[in-house]
mmCIF file of C-alpha atoms in Angstrom:
data_model
loop_
_atom_site.group_PDB
_atom_site.id
_atom_site.type_symbol
_atom_site.label_atom_id
_atom_site.label_comp_id
_atom_site.label_asym_id
_atom_site.label_seq_id
_atom_site.Cartn_x
_atom_site.Cartn_y
_atom_site.Cartn_z
ATOM 1 C CA UNK C 458 52.906 11.392 -53.451
ATOM 2 C CA UNK C 459 55.750 9.350 -52.295
ATOM 3 C CA UNK C 460 58.396 8.703 -55.135
ATOM 4 C CA UNK C 461 61.098 5.930 -55.382
ATOM 5 C CA UNK C 462 60.745 2.416 -56.321
ATOM 6 C CA UNK C 463 58.485 0.106 -54.344
ATOM 7 C CA UNK C 464 58.839 -3.579 -54.050
ATOM 8 C CA UNK C 465 56.263 -5.606 -56.287
ATOM 9 C CA UNK C 466 54.225 -7.726 -54.339
ATOM 10 C CA UNK C 467 55.503 -11.192 -55.108
ATOM 11 C CA UNK C 468 53.188 -13.937 -56.617
ATOM 12 C CA UNK C 469 52.673 -17.226 -54.958
ATOM 13 C CA UNK C 470 52.091 -20.231 -57.609
ATOM 14 C CA UNK C 471 50.408 -23.415 -56.511
ATOM 15 C CA UNK C 472 51.768 -26.708 -56.207
ATOM 16 C CA UNK C 473 53.190 -28.598 -59.618
ATOM 17 C CA UNK C 474 51.386 -29.824 -61.900
ATOM 18 C CA UNK C 475 50.968 -33.756 -61.373
ATOM 19 C CA UNK C 476 53.022 -34.858 -64.188
ATOM 20 C CA UNK C 477 54.106 -38.782 -65.071
ATOM 21 C CA UNK C 478 56.920 -37.798 -63.629
ATOM 22 C CA UNK C 479 55.625 -37.475 -60.319
ATOM 23 C CA UNK C 480 53.737 -40.806 -60.176
ATOM 24 C CA UNK C 481 56.798 -42.288 -61.843
ATOM 25 C CA UNK C 482 58.727 -41.407 -58.649
ATOM 26 C CA UNK C 483 56.118 -42.214 -56.291
ATOM 27 C CA UNK C 484 55.395 -45.675 -57.605
ATOM 28 C CA UNK C 485 59.020 -46.497 -58.387
ATOM 29 C CA UNK C 486 58.530 -47.119 -62.222
ATOM 30 C CA UNK C 487 59.603 -45.650 -65.255
ATOM 31 C CA UNK C 488 57.341 -42.805 -66.686
ATOM 32 C CA UNK C 489 56.818 -45.246 -69.666
ATOM 33 C CA UNK C 490 55.590 -48.017 -67.835
ATOM 34 C CA UNK C 491 53.324 -45.386 -66.116
ATOM 35 C CA UNK C 492 51.957 -43.953 -69.247
ATOM 36 C CA UNK C 493 51.296 -47.850 -70.221
ATOM 37 C CA UNK C 494 49.529 -48.339 -67.398
ATOM 38 C CA UNK C 495 47.313 -45.576 -66.591
ATOM 39 C CA UNK C 496 46.152 -46.096 -70.478
ATOM 40 C CA UNK C 497 45.482 -49.843 -69.316
ATOM 41 C CA UNK C 498 47.833 -51.462 -71.741
ATOM 42 C CA UNK C 499 47.217 -55.227 -70.919
ATOM 43 C CA UNK C 500 50.963 -56.298 -71.584
ATOM 44 C CA UNK C 501 51.051 -54.130 -67.965
ATOM 45 C CA UNK C 502 50.229 -56.757 -65.112
ATOM 46 C CA UNK C 503 46.724 -55.300 -63.736
ATOM 47 C CA UNK C 504 47.893 -55.045 -59.466
ATOM 48 C CA UNK C 505 50.281 -52.656 -61.564
ATOM 49 C CA UNK C 506 47.827 -50.792 -63.278
ATOM 50 C CA UNK C 507 45.897 -50.323 -60.230
ATOM 51 C CA UNK C 508 48.153 -48.704 -58.034
ATOM 52 C CA UNK C 509 49.500 -46.778 -60.780
ATOM 53 C CA UNK C 510 45.427 -44.868 -61.293
ATOM 54 C CA UNK C 511 45.043 -45.038 -57.537
ATOM 55 C CA UNK C 512 48.366 -42.870 -57.068
ATOM 56 C CA UNK C 513 47.199 -41.047 -60.291
ATOM 57 C CA UNK C 514 43.906 -40.102 -58.421
ATOM 58 C CA UNK C 515 45.267 -39.208 -54.975
ATOM 59 C CA UNK C 516 48.118 -36.587 -56.710
ATOM 60 C CA UNK C 517 45.139 -35.746 -59.110
ATOM 61 C CA UNK C 518 46.830 -36.384 -62.355
ATOM 62 C CA UNK C 519 45.075 -35.292 -65.106
ATOM 63 C CA UNK C 520 46.291 -35.962 -68.933
ATOM 64 C CA UNK C 521 47.248 -32.969 -70.774
ATOM 65 C CA UNK C 522 44.664 -33.287 -73.266
ATOM 66 C CA UNK C 523 46.160 -31.086 -75.721
ATOM 67 C CA UNK C 524 49.044 -33.171 -75.968
ATOM 68 C CA UNK C 525 47.355 -36.479 -75.978
ATOM 69 C CA UNK C 526 45.350 -34.875 -78.845
ATOM 70 C CA UNK C 527 47.925 -34.332 -80.771
ATOM 71 C CA UNK C 528 49.422 -37.984 -80.205
ATOM 72 C CA UNK C 529 45.996 -40.678 -80.669
ATOM 73 C CA UNK C 530 44.121 -37.698 -82.633
ATOM 74 C CA UNK C 531 41.402 -38.165 -80.156
ATOM 75 C CA UNK C 532 40.191 -35.213 -78.124
ATOM 76 C CA UNK C 533 38.665 -37.314 -75.406
ATOM 77 C CA UNK C 534 35.588 -35.663 -74.784
ATOM 78 C CA UNK C 535 31.976 -37.014 -74.643
ATOM 79 C CA UNK C 536 29.042 -34.707 -76.055
ATOM 80 C CA UNK C 537 25.769 -34.940 -74.789
ATOM 81 C CA UNK C 538 23.427 -32.463 -76.330
ATOM 82 C CA UNK C 539 20.747 -32.205 -73.504
ATOM 83 C CA UNK C 540 17.010 -31.285 -75.218
ATOM 84 C CA UNK C 541 14.163 -30.232 -72.538
ATOM 85 C CA UNK C 542 11.863 -33.363 -70.865
ATOM 86 C CA UNK C 543 9.242 -31.260 -69.241
ATOM 87 C CA UNK C 544 7.057 -33.690 -69.260
ATOM 88 C CA UNK C 545 9.327 -36.095 -66.774
ATOM 89 C CA UNK C 546 10.960 -34.802 -63.848
ATOM 90 C CA UNK C 547 14.346 -35.420 -63.034
ATOM 91 C CA UNK C 548 15.614 -36.276 -66.498
ATOM 92 C CA UNK C 549 18.203 -34.908 -66.918
ATOM 93 C CA UNK C 550 20.120 -35.101 -63.160
ATOM 94 C CA UNK C 551 19.040 -38.770 -63.908
ATOM 95 C CA UNK C 552 20.739 -38.936 -67.286
ATOM 96 C CA UNK C 553 23.929 -37.472 -66.282
ATOM 97 C CA UNK C 554 24.292 -40.069 -63.360
ATOM 98 C CA UNK C 555 24.459 -42.963 -65.770
ATOM 99 C CA UNK C 556 26.391 -41.112 -68.517
ATOM 100 C CA UNK C 557 29.025 -40.024 -65.739
ATOM 101 C CA UNK C 558 29.272 -43.619 -64.505
ATOM 102 C CA UNK C 559 29.837 -44.897 -67.272
ATOM 103 C CA UNK C 560 32.525 -42.310 -68.301
ATOM 104 C CA UNK C 561 34.176 -42.494 -64.920
ATOM 105 C CA UNK C 562 37.769 -43.933 -65.345
ATOM 106 C CA UNK C 563 37.685 -43.997 -68.962
ATOM 107 C CA UNK C 564 39.886 -40.848 -69.096
ATOM 108 C CA UNK C 565 36.758 -39.592 -70.980
ATOM 109 C CA UNK C 566 35.349 -35.956 -70.601
ATOM 110 C CA UNK C 567 31.706 -34.928 -70.474
ATOM 111 C CA UNK C 568 30.595 -31.879 -71.883
ATOM 112 C CA UNK C 569 26.803 -30.594 -71.869
ATOM 113 C CA UNK C 570 25.547 -28.670 -75.150
ATOM 114 C CA UNK C 571 21.562 -27.217 -73.675
ATOM 115 C CA UNK C 572 19.511 -26.961 -76.636
ATOM 116 C CA UNK C 573 16.222 -25.488 -74.757
ATOM 117 C CA UNK C 574 14.976 -23.532 -78.020
ATOM 118 C CA UNK C 575 12.659 -23.861 -81.058
ATOM 119 C CA UNK C 576 16.210 -23.208 -83.294
ATOM 120 C CA UNK C 577 17.171 -25.949 -86.127
ATOM 121 C CA UNK C 578 19.192 -28.847 -83.746
ATOM 122 C CA UNK C 579 21.612 -30.013 -86.644
ATOM 123 C CA UNK C 580 23.589 -26.840 -86.203
ATOM 124 C CA UNK C 581 25.495 -27.842 -83.103
ATOM 125 C CA UNK C 582 25.481 -30.989 -84.015
ATOM 126 C CA UNK C 583 27.402 -29.638 -87.575
ATOM 127 C CA UNK C 584 29.670 -27.341 -85.527
ATOM 128 C CA UNK C 585 30.778 -29.975 -82.713
ATOM 129 C CA UNK C 586 31.839 -32.539 -85.908
ATOM 130 C CA UNK C 587 33.211 -29.896 -88.470
ATOM 131 C CA UNK C 588 35.449 -28.493 -85.988
ATOM 132 C CA UNK C 589 36.432 -31.948 -84.046
ATOM 133 C CA UNK C 590 35.049 -30.913 -81.116
ATOM 134 C CA UNK C 591 34.424 -34.334 -79.274
ATOM 135 C CA UNK C 592 34.608 -38.201 -80.239
ATOM 136 C CA UNK C 593 31.726 -38.831 -80.153
ATOM 137 C CA UNK C 594 27.741 -37.661 -79.645
ATOM 138 C CA UNK C 595 24.604 -38.482 -77.265
ATOM 139 C CA UNK C 596 21.035 -36.762 -77.982
ATOM 140 C CA UNK C 597 17.510 -37.456 -77.328
ATOM 141 C CA UNK C 598 14.009 -36.682 -78.187
ATOM 142 C CA UNK C 599 14.528 -38.920 -81.825
ATOM 143 C CA UNK C 600 12.176 -37.934 -84.780
ATOM 144 C CA UNK C 601 10.959 -40.916 -87.348
ATOM 145 C CA UNK C 602 14.350 -39.640 -89.700
ATOM 146 C CA UNK C 603 15.869 -37.562 -87.563
ATOM 147 C CA UNK C 604 17.853 -34.786 -89.662
ATOM 148 C CA UNK C 605 21.043 -35.738 -86.601
ATOM 149 C CA UNK C 606 21.056 -38.944 -87.048
ATOM 150 C CA UNK C 607 21.342 -38.967 -90.801
ATOM 151 C CA UNK C 608 23.790 -35.832 -90.861
ATOM 152 C CA UNK C 609 26.049 -38.405 -88.314
ATOM 153 C CA UNK C 610 26.013 -41.450 -90.519
ATOM 154 C CA UNK C 611 26.896 -40.081 -93.187
ATOM 155 C CA UNK C 612 29.802 -38.705 -91.683
ATOM 156 C CA UNK C 613 30.529 -41.465 -89.896
ATOM 157 C CA UNK C 614 31.024 -39.931 -86.576
ATOM 158 C CA UNK C 615 30.620 -41.772 -83.331
ATOM 159 C CA UNK C 616 27.159 -41.264 -81.922
ATOM 160 C CA UNK C 617 24.342 -43.243 -79.577
ATOM 161 C CA UNK C 618 20.383 -41.411 -79.628
ATOM 162 C CA UNK C 619 18.028 -41.827 -77.071
ATOM 163 C CA UNK C 620 14.901 -43.301 -79.283
ATOM 164 C CA UNK C 621 14.609 -44.571 -82.275
ATOM 165 C CA UNK C 622 13.852 -43.469 -85.536
ATOM 166 C CA UNK C 623 12.734 -45.071 -88.603
ATOM 167 C CA UNK C 624 15.745 -44.942 -91.482
ATOM 168 C CA UNK C 625 16.164 -48.381 -92.869
ATOM 169 C CA UNK C 626 20.397 -48.040 -91.932
ATOM 170 C CA UNK C 627 20.846 -49.373 -88.467
ATOM 171 C CA UNK C 628 22.263 -46.746 -86.118
ATOM 172 C CA UNK C 629 23.372 -47.015 -82.424
ATOM 173 C CA UNK C 630 20.255 -46.454 -80.090
ATOM 174 C CA UNK C 631 19.128 -46.289 -76.287
ATOM 175 C CA UNK C 632 15.428 -46.472 -76.206
ATOM 176 C CA UNK C 633 12.532 -47.336 -72.901
ATOM 177 C CA UNK C 634 10.084 -49.088 -74.716
ATOM 178 C CA UNK C 635 7.230 -46.926 -75.117
ATOM 179 C CA UNK C 636 4.416 -49.563 -76.409
ATOM 180 C CA UNK C 637 5.002 -51.985 -73.668
ATOM 181 C CA UNK C 638 4.281 -49.022 -71.535
ATOM 182 C CA UNK C 639 1.334 -47.756 -73.204
ATOM 183 C CA UNK C 640 -0.454 -50.900 -73.448
ATOM 184 C CA UNK C 641 0.012 -52.052 -69.844
ATOM 185 C CA UNK C 642 -1.089 -48.671 -68.805
ATOM 186 C CA UNK C 643 -3.972 -49.379 -70.826
ATOM 187 C CA UNK C 644 -4.967 -52.774 -69.633
ATOM 188 C CA UNK C 645 -4.429 -51.900 -66.602
ATOM 189 C CA UNK C 646 -7.415 -49.015 -66.375
ATOM 190 C CA UNK C 647 -9.596 -51.238 -68.256
ATOM 191 C CA UNK C 648 -9.138 -53.778 -65.318
ATOM 192 C CA UNK C 649 -10.328 -50.756 -63.096
ATOM 193 C CA UNK C 650 -13.150 -50.474 -65.060
ATOM 194 C CA UNK C 651 -12.504 -47.395 -67.132
ATOM 195 C CA UNK C 652 -14.815 -47.212 -70.177
ATOM 196 C CA UNK C 653 -12.640 -44.274 -72.457
ATOM 197 C CA UNK C 654 -9.385 -43.885 -72.148
ATOM 198 C CA UNK C 655 -7.125 -40.616 -73.325
ATOM 199 C CA UNK C 656 -4.066 -41.102 -74.315
ATOM 200 C CA UNK C 657 -1.341 -37.716 -73.958
ATOM 201 C CA UNK C 658 0.809 -38.143 -76.527
ATOM 202 C CA UNK C 659 4.196 -35.910 -77.555
ATOM 203 C CA UNK C 660 4.361 -33.649 -80.872
ATOM 204 C CA UNK C 661 3.734 -35.729 -84.275
ATOM 205 C CA UNK C 662 7.527 -35.116 -84.533
ATOM 206 C CA UNK C 663 8.918 -37.005 -82.259
ATOM 207 C CA UNK C 664 9.038 -41.457 -82.334
ATOM 208 C CA UNK C 665 8.368 -42.729 -79.363
ATOM 209 C CA UNK C 666 4.374 -41.059 -80.357
ATOM 210 C CA UNK C 667 3.494 -43.476 -82.828
ATOM 211 C CA UNK C 668 4.886 -45.681 -80.368
ATOM 212 C CA UNK C 669 2.782 -44.814 -77.249
ATOM 213 C CA UNK C 670 -0.206 -45.056 -79.903
ATOM 214 C CA UNK C 671 0.371 -48.499 -80.910
ATOM 215 C CA UNK C 672 0.226 -50.051 -77.167
ATOM 216 C CA UNK C 673 -2.462 -48.541 -76.443
ATOM 217 C CA UNK C 674 -4.541 -49.425 -79.978
ATOM 218 C CA UNK C 675 -3.492 -52.357 -79.948
ATOM 219 C CA UNK C 676 -5.525 -52.560 -76.037
ATOM 220 C CA UNK C 677 -8.431 -51.177 -77.566
ATOM 221 C CA UNK C 678 -8.227 -54.041 -80.386
ATOM 222 C CA UNK C 679 -8.051 -56.661 -77.469
ATOM 223 C CA UNK C 680 -11.160 -55.006 -75.231
ATOM 224 C CA UNK C 681 -12.860 -52.802 -77.275
ATOM 225 C CA UNK C 682 -12.693 -50.308 -74.964
ATOM 226 C CA UNK C 683 -13.376 -46.372 -75.848
ATOM 227 C CA UNK C 684 -10.217 -43.936 -76.235
ATOM 228 C CA UNK C 685 -9.260 -40.681 -76.979
ATOM 229 C CA UNK C 686 -5.924 -38.652 -78.411
ATOM 230 C CA UNK C 687 -6.418 -34.726 -77.731
ATOM 231 C CA UNK C 688 -5.127 -32.610 -80.419
ATOM 232 C CA UNK C 689 -5.450 -29.373 -78.287
ATOM 233 C CA UNK C 690 -2.476 -30.954 -75.736
ATOM 234 C CA UNK C 691 0.729 -32.737 -75.871
ATOM 235 C CA UNK C 692 3.200 -33.805 -73.001
ATOM 236 C CA UNK C 693 5.491 -30.769 -73.796
ATOM 237 C CA UNK C 694 2.616 -28.314 -73.828
ATOM 238 C CA UNK C 695 2.752 -26.247 -70.128
ATOM 239 C CA UNK C 696 1.528 -27.945 -67.238
ATOM 240 C CA UNK C 697 -1.119 -25.242 -66.713
ATOM 241 C CA UNK C 698 -2.210 -25.659 -70.752
ATOM 242 C CA UNK C 699 -2.930 -29.240 -69.524
ATOM 243 C CA UNK C 700 -4.681 -28.130 -66.582
ATOM 244 C CA UNK C 701 -7.352 -26.059 -68.332
ATOM 245 C CA UNK C 702 -7.924 -28.059 -70.843
ATOM 246 C CA UNK C 703 -8.552 -31.334 -68.335
ATOM 247 C CA UNK C 704 -10.729 -28.448 -65.993
ATOM 248 C CA UNK C 705 -12.709 -27.783 -69.279
ATOM 249 C CA UNK C 706 -13.190 -31.543 -70.682
ATOM 250 C CA UNK C 707 -14.287 -32.899 -66.802
ATOM 251 C CA UNK C 708 -17.719 -32.153 -66.815
ATOM 252 C CA UNK C 709 -18.032 -33.086 -70.431
ATOM 253 C CA UNK C 710 -20.258 -35.799 -71.969
ATOM 254 C CA UNK C 711 -17.836 -38.168 -73.492
ATOM 255 C CA UNK C 712 -15.664 -37.322 -70.787
ATOM 256 C CA UNK C 713 -12.295 -40.005 -70.162
ATOM 257 C CA UNK C 714 -12.275 -41.786 -67.004
ATOM 258 C CA UNK C 715 -9.127 -43.187 -67.331
ATOM 259 C CA UNK C 716 -5.447 -41.599 -68.658
ATOM 260 C CA UNK C 717 -2.430 -42.525 -70.051
ATOM 261 C CA UNK C 718 0.389 -40.107 -68.519
ATOM 262 C CA UNK C 719 3.691 -40.059 -70.572
ATOM 263 C CA UNK C 720 5.662 -38.062 -67.420
ATOM 264 C CA UNK C 721 4.590 -37.110 -63.703
ATOM 265 C CA UNK C 722 3.903 -33.296 -65.105
ATOM 266 C CA UNK C 723 0.772 -34.478 -67.521
ATOM 267 C CA UNK C 724 -0.145 -36.690 -64.589
ATOM 268 C CA UNK C 725 -0.789 -33.721 -61.682
ATOM 269 C CA UNK C 726 -1.998 -31.180 -64.175
ATOM 270 C CA UNK C 727 -4.911 -33.466 -65.323
ATOM 271 C CA UNK C 728 -5.693 -34.611 -61.500
ATOM 272 C CA UNK C 729 -5.864 -30.694 -60.809
ATOM 273 C CA UNK C 730 -7.775 -30.293 -63.593
ATOM 274 C CA UNK C 731 -10.262 -33.314 -62.772
ATOM 275 C CA UNK C 732 -10.358 -31.892 -59.217
ATOM 276 C CA UNK C 733 -10.734 -28.037 -59.650
ATOM 277 C CA UNK C 734 -14.053 -29.191 -62.099
ATOM 278 C CA UNK C 735 -14.901 -31.900 -59.212
ATOM 279 C CA UNK C 736 -14.707 -34.987 -60.842
ATOM 280 C CA UNK C 737 -11.861 -35.678 -58.875
ATOM 281 C CA UNK C 738 -13.373 -38.823 -57.727
ATOM 282 C CA UNK C 739 -13.356 -40.007 -61.182
ATOM 283 C CA UNK C 740 -9.559 -39.772 -62.255
ATOM 284 C CA UNK C 741 -7.871 -42.902 -62.971
ATOM 285 C CA UNK C 742 -4.726 -42.844 -64.387
ATOM 286 C CA UNK C 743 -1.356 -44.797 -64.640
ATOM 287 C CA UNK C 744 1.831 -42.326 -64.981
ATOM 288 C CA UNK C 745 5.431 -43.043 -66.227
ATOM 289 C CA UNK C 746 7.714 -42.279 -63.689
ATOM 290 C CA UNK C 747 11.409 -41.473 -62.803
ATOM 291 C CA UNK C 748 11.619 -39.691 -60.194
ATOM 292 C CA UNK C 749 9.695 -41.552 -57.597
ATOM 293 C CA UNK C 750 7.603 -38.018 -56.013
ATOM 294 C CA UNK C 751 4.370 -39.801 -57.456
ATOM 295 C CA UNK C 752 4.468 -42.110 -54.803
ATOM 296 C CA UNK C 753 5.488 -39.414 -52.281
ATOM 297 C CA UNK C 754 2.168 -37.185 -53.355
ATOM 298 C CA UNK C 755 -0.377 -40.117 -53.938
ATOM 299 C CA UNK C 756 0.629 -43.863 -52.139
ATOM 300 C CA UNK C 757 -2.245 -44.816 -53.867
ATOM 301 C CA UNK C 758 -0.671 -43.630 -57.787
ATOM 302 C CA UNK C 759 -0.456 -46.313 -60.072
ATOM 303 C CA UNK C 760 3.090 -46.167 -61.857
ATOM 304 C CA UNK C 761 5.449 -47.567 -64.392
ATOM 305 C CA UNK C 762 8.980 -46.440 -63.929
ATOM 306 C CA UNK C 763 11.415 -45.513 -66.689
ATOM 307 C CA UNK C 764 15.302 -45.939 -65.507
ATOM 308 C CA UNK C 765 16.692 -42.916 -67.156
ATOM 309 C CA UNK C 766 19.527 -43.536 -64.599
ATOM 310 C CA UNK C 767 19.723 -46.740 -66.246
ATOM 311 C CA UNK C 768 19.956 -45.423 -69.700
ATOM 312 C CA UNK C 769 22.652 -42.939 -68.933
ATOM 313 C CA UNK C 770 24.492 -45.618 -68.309
ATOM 314 C CA UNK C 771 24.010 -47.718 -71.297
ATOM 315 C CA UNK C 772 23.759 -44.782 -73.594
ATOM 316 C CA UNK C 773 27.750 -44.151 -72.165
ATOM 317 C CA UNK C 774 28.808 -47.755 -72.618
ATOM 318 C CA UNK C 775 27.488 -48.331 -75.936
ATOM 319 C CA UNK C 776 29.198 -44.929 -77.489
ATOM 320 C CA UNK C 777 32.343 -46.055 -75.764
ATOM 321 C CA UNK C 778 31.990 -49.509 -77.686
ATOM 322 C CA UNK C 779 31.241 -47.892 -81.239
ATOM 323 C CA UNK C 780 34.198 -45.596 -80.862
ATOM 324 C CA UNK C 781 36.575 -48.414 -79.600
ATOM 325 C CA UNK C 782 35.006 -51.183 -82.213
ATOM 326 C CA UNK C 783 32.822 -48.904 -84.984
ATOM 327 C CA UNK C 784 33.481 -52.058 -87.460
ATOM 328 C CA UNK C 785 31.303 -54.040 -85.087
ATOM 329 C CA UNK C 786 26.881 -53.950 -86.102
ATOM 330 C CA UNK C 787 25.842 -51.021 -84.135
ATOM 331 C CA UNK C 788 24.820 -51.406 -80.330
ATOM 332 C CA UNK C 789 21.295 -51.439 -79.867
ATOM 333 C CA UNK C 790 19.387 -51.782 -76.255
ATOM 334 C CA UNK C 791 15.390 -51.545 -75.100
ATOM 335 C CA UNK C 792 14.694 -50.902 -71.808
ATOM 336 C CA UNK C 793 11.488 -53.094 -70.637
ATOM 337 C CA UNK C 794 9.271 -50.229 -68.301
ATOM 338 C CA UNK C 795 9.342 -51.393 -64.911
ATOM 339 C CA UNK C 796 5.162 -52.387 -63.637
ATOM 340 C CA UNK C 797 4.412 -50.397 -59.848
ATOM 341 C CA UNK C 798 0.905 -50.376 -59.498
ATOM 342 C CA UNK C 799 -0.551 -50.957 -56.187
ATOM 343 C CA UNK C 800 -2.869 -53.556 -55.108
#
């Protein structure tokens, strides 16, 4: 084995990280002016702010988050607690597209915390708040008296939830008008001659279950149509279980001839169940859709669109407003369904 000294391989470092000084040298401005421009200081001319922002983008400048936290007390992080939404296809992707669009250019970074288990929903929230890991929180699938909402209101921590609660104290939320969706769906099915309408609802733990039921019962009171709300399956049930249930009831004497489906998954499962039972011709349904996939499967499908991408944008916008102006009344936004019935 050779002995003696060996030359150590050189370690190549990457290009230096862009700093405020880098942007100042490229723009011909003072470092303090660049800092204020990037902070969107209204005392700096708009043209200068835009020019500085464009240079920062071109050189890939990212603020030192640790230094900024020491200076401002903010993490510049928004945390999304992402729950499963198996009833609608593409929910998470659409929400993220809207949310990242709302945060673009604000300096905020989005962190996604998946919560796909049946475990307690509160520990992830408590950990983020206790350790100040974010400046604001967004979460979905609210309960009537949601523990997360209660905790965050008690802590005075900024948040916006997708879905409403029954707390008397007002808090920020963005929600889809599920009552209007169910009413429009039931009315459409009645107009098509359906005699017994089945609404597949979410679990009782979720607030939007009652909103869907309110809409269905309003149509029932107005038209006298028969209705059925199954206990064996919910919107959260696996597709194969929903299909087996639909196949079993399709040939019973009082089987439903119209369905309100809260997502594409249940529409597909019930349709396949009726077809497997030889009752495909009796299948009528109105489905909530966000992906547009049903129109590709069945051009004649009646759908009501829920704009989740827009919901993401609204959630981000409302949370930023809440962080900046906590003294104002909490923003609350109800999105209207977009009816896309076929002639």
